[in-house]
Amino acid sequence: MEIIKTDCGLCINCCGVNAYVEDGKLMKVEGIPEHWLNKGKLCPKGERLPDLLYSPARLKYPMKKVNGRFQRISWDDALGEIGAKLQELKDKYGAHTLATWTGSVGVEHFEMAAFNQRFRGAFGTPNFFNPEGICFRTRILARQITFGRYPVEEPANANCIILWGRNPDESYWPVGRIVRERVQAGAKLITIDPRRTPISKLGIYLQPRPGTDGAIALAMMNVIIEEGLWDKEFVAKHTTGFDRLMEHVKEYTVEKAETISSVPASEIRRVARIFATTKPACILEGVGHMNQFTNGLQTNRAYSILMAITGNVEVPGGWVSCPMVRLADLRLPIKEHSLGYDEFPIFHQFGKNPPPYGSASMMTEAMKSEKPYPIKGFISSGSNPALTFPDTKLFLEGIKNLELFVNIDPNMTETGQLAHYVLPACTFLEETGIGGFPYGISYAEPYIMLRKKVVEPLYESKPIWMIWSELGRKMGYAEHFPWNSDEEVAEHFFSTSGVTVKQLMEHPEGVYFGKKEYKLYEKRPFPTASGKIELFSARMEELGFPGIPGHVEPQQSPVANPEIVKQYPEILLTGCRQVEYIDAQMRDVPALRARRPNAEAEIHPATAAKYGIVHGEMIAVETPRGSIKIMANVTQDIKPGVVSVPHGWAEANCNILLDAKLLDNVSGYITMNSVACRIVKLAN
Ligand SMILES: Nc1nc2c(c(=O)[nH]1)N[C@H]1C(S)=C(S)[C@@H](COP(=O)(O)OP(=O)(O)OC[C@H]3O[C@@H](n4cnc5c(=O)[nH]c(N)nc54)[C@H](O)[C@@H]3O)O[C@H]1N2
Ligand SMILES: Nc1nc2c(c(=O)[nH]1)N[C@H]1C(S)=C(S)[C@@H](COP(=O)(O)OP(=O)(O)OC[C@H]3O[C@@H](n4cnc5c(=O)[nH]c(N)nc54)[C@H](O)[C@@H]3O)O[C@H]1N2
Ligand code: SF4
Ligand SMILES: [Mo]
């Protein structure tokens, strides 16, 4: 059997994989023992990559919907018809009428987002959307606002770790491994989470009311400043706005934070002291949850400020700067701004290189209401928004108005079922491409590997770069799509990076492409307007938002909206990760389904008792927006009054419960957590 060293593209961890291939068939996968990150291990879903590849859900050929039913069509005809329709829409409504969307795998599959952006540039639409506009970009943005660059957590050297709304055992198991190793070596662990996760049992645990973390962070600053525990030299030399911060946090006493968050004042004080006096300390904030609620961006800012005033920036074990591999930029210039540019200036206008994505909530709204202009064409790839878009009702209403809806995916998905055309893409196991550089999520390692083709493309599936290129050529944009093979594409991407494909082939387990530098600020000042870490951001204020973060109540909390709470007294969390599945994928793999057969709503016994619910019973979870049926998981390990439902389950789609009008007004992110809900006992 041949062993091909590649990486797992199922999630952003990009674990090293030994793929065992016999007669062109993938037989099994194992972790690469010498891989720096996963050290021979794969998570349960990573172990099932052959099931992903040979899934019965795979699309075998392009299909077109005729009279409500899918019919086989050739690639040539499909791309020809799609190209002609796109041209017609462009002539009728202008280029901006096309919205393109890539999913979470568009983050892991560099080619997917890059070629999507290439095409949209050639076509001329500004409207490209990606989960970074609903997922983790605010953490990057908050750090860029504060530091001018994006320092990344380095828990492997930390002596104090705060898991703030993060449960890595399920979502980033290698981070969980690193945290456990540090705890074993004597590091202090603090977990702040409404759910008492298994890893939290290794240290101090705070259980806040969801959506109140900003108040806790500000009260920690209050303690640190009042007790003189801040890093005076670092703050004086490298930050601006400390005086204003000092004034601002005076009102955030631990007692006030207790009233807001329900975490005892003495616990907040204790945690503040430990965090400020145990060096180096590292906040590992949640990737999604800490962004996806009313006060997401400002809460992220508060964590940045906590790291800064304790001098935990650009030192080993804190948040550090790590080189990024400079891959070729495929983007073409675009004249118009994307949807959301004016409405959400922090997201779109803050820095010199703002995120290239539009605001997702505005995309669906423009499909539905045709305001500010109609979105009539929609091409989605590597995503399943029918399940994952945080407001299913709005998504379904929006796509009804589309004149062209194309879904590109290896599988027939819930979203594909709604499309006019479905095009079969390869999985990452069937193409050579840019592989793992899991930068940006607690791994400050300048390490990259080539993702290798493990088997030939199955059925009529094609690599995503080829699909966009062929569509581009059909539409007369051939000059922008000169590449003819996976290798040519990879060569082009690496041409600007200092790493070559040859080098990566010679080192199939991956290579270091640069060296991490601590105290970078000694050489290169923080690239903010002031050249220092901005505890107070003048630019944020200029754009109409507070320059120092404060606590903002979730829109539907008992404080902000007591009327709604009379009818919907519990607090909803959606989308806590489950190690068996990745977003809406892998539910059809029997071995994984056997491990976790059902979608379950976690509720505390006190909450269950209030409604007369027993463990394992089917219940309805309802919000003003909708209702789903789901099995009750009655557990001590969640705060009373909080209901946590996973996302990605077709049979209990939590996005039916969400309302894309509830936003973090600073970032434009749709609220997926801290929403009012209630439980309904179902008649037997
Ligand atoms: N296995 C698996 N891994 C995944 C994914 C997957 O679907 N499956 N998805 C990937 C993606 S797309 C993303 S964005 C990341 C998500 O990664 P994370 O956002 O880090 O998700 P979790 O690790 O589930 O941690 C979220 C934790 O935040 C807690 N929480 C919720 N609300 C609050 C709050 O208001 N305050 C505090 N303090 N805590 C809160 C939840 O109880 C939960 O324990 O995971 C990635 N990894
Ligand atoms: N309520 C709620 N909603 C959420 C979240 C939440 O926490 N709560 N989380 C949000 C977040 S953070 C994210 S990132 C999104 C994720 O949302 P999505 O990105 O829509 O999630 P997936 O289910 O991972 O969709 C990936 C799709 O890509 C396909 N695919 C897999 N490999 C390949 C490939 O190699 N090529 C191509 N072309 N396609 C491939 C899969 O078959 C699958 O259909 O969900 C968001 N939605
Ligand atoms: S953690 Fe992610 S990258 Fe690693 S094996 Fe699991 S799915 Fe693959
Ligand atoms: Mo995400």
CSV table of C-alpha atoms in Angstrom, one decimal, residues 214-230 242 245-246 248-250 252 254 268 272 275 298-299 301-307 309 535 548-549:
chain,number,residue,atom,x,y,z
A,214,GLY,CA,-17.4,42.2,28.5
A,215,ALA,CA,-18.5,43.3,32.0
A,216,ILE,CA,-16.3,40.6,33.6
A,217,ALA,CA,-13.3,41.7,31.5
A,218,LEU,CA,-13.8,45.3,32.4
A,219,ALA,CA,-14.1,44.4,36.1
A,220,MET,CA,-10.9,42.5,35.9
A,221,MET,CA,-9.3,45.6,34.5
A,222,ASN,CA,-10.7,47.6,37.4
A,223,VAL,CA,-9.1,45.2,39.9
A,224,ILE,CA,-5.8,45.1,38.0
A,225,ILE,CA,-5.6,48.9,37.9
A,226,GLU,CA,-6.9,49.5,41.4
A,227,GLU,CA,-4.5,47.0,42.9
A,228,GLY,CA,-1.6,48.3,40.8
A,229,LEU,CA,-1.1,45.0,39.1
A,230,TRP,CA,-0.7,46.2,35.6
A,242,PHE,CA,-4.3,54.2,29.6
A,245,LEU,CA,-9.1,53.4,30.4
A,246,MET,CA,-8.4,54.0,34.1
A,248,HIS,CA,-13.6,54.3,32.2
A,249,VAL,CA,-13.2,51.1,34.2
A,250,LYS,CA,-13.8,52.8,37.5
A,252,TYR,CA,-17.0,48.5,36.4
A,254,VAL,CA,-16.6,43.6,40.6
A,268,ILE,CA,-13.8,37.9,39.5
A,272,ALA,CA,-8.1,39.1,37.9
A,275,PHE,CA,-4.3,36.5,35.6
A,298,GLN,CA,-16.1,45.1,21.9
A,299,THR,CA,-15.8,42.0,24.1
A,301,ARG,CA,-11.4,44.3,22.3
A,302,ALA,CA,-11.6,44.0,26.0
A,303,TYR,CA,-9.6,40.7,25.9
A,304,SER,CA,-7.0,42.5,23.8
A,305,ILE,CA,-6.8,45.2,26.4
A,306,LEU,CA,-6.5,42.7,29.2
A,307,MET,CA,-3.5,41.1,27.4
A,309,ILE,CA,-2.1,46.0,30.2
A,535,LEU,CA,-6.3,50.9,24.5
A,548,ILE,CA,-13.1,51.9,24.8
A,549,PRO,CA,-15.3,48.8,25.2
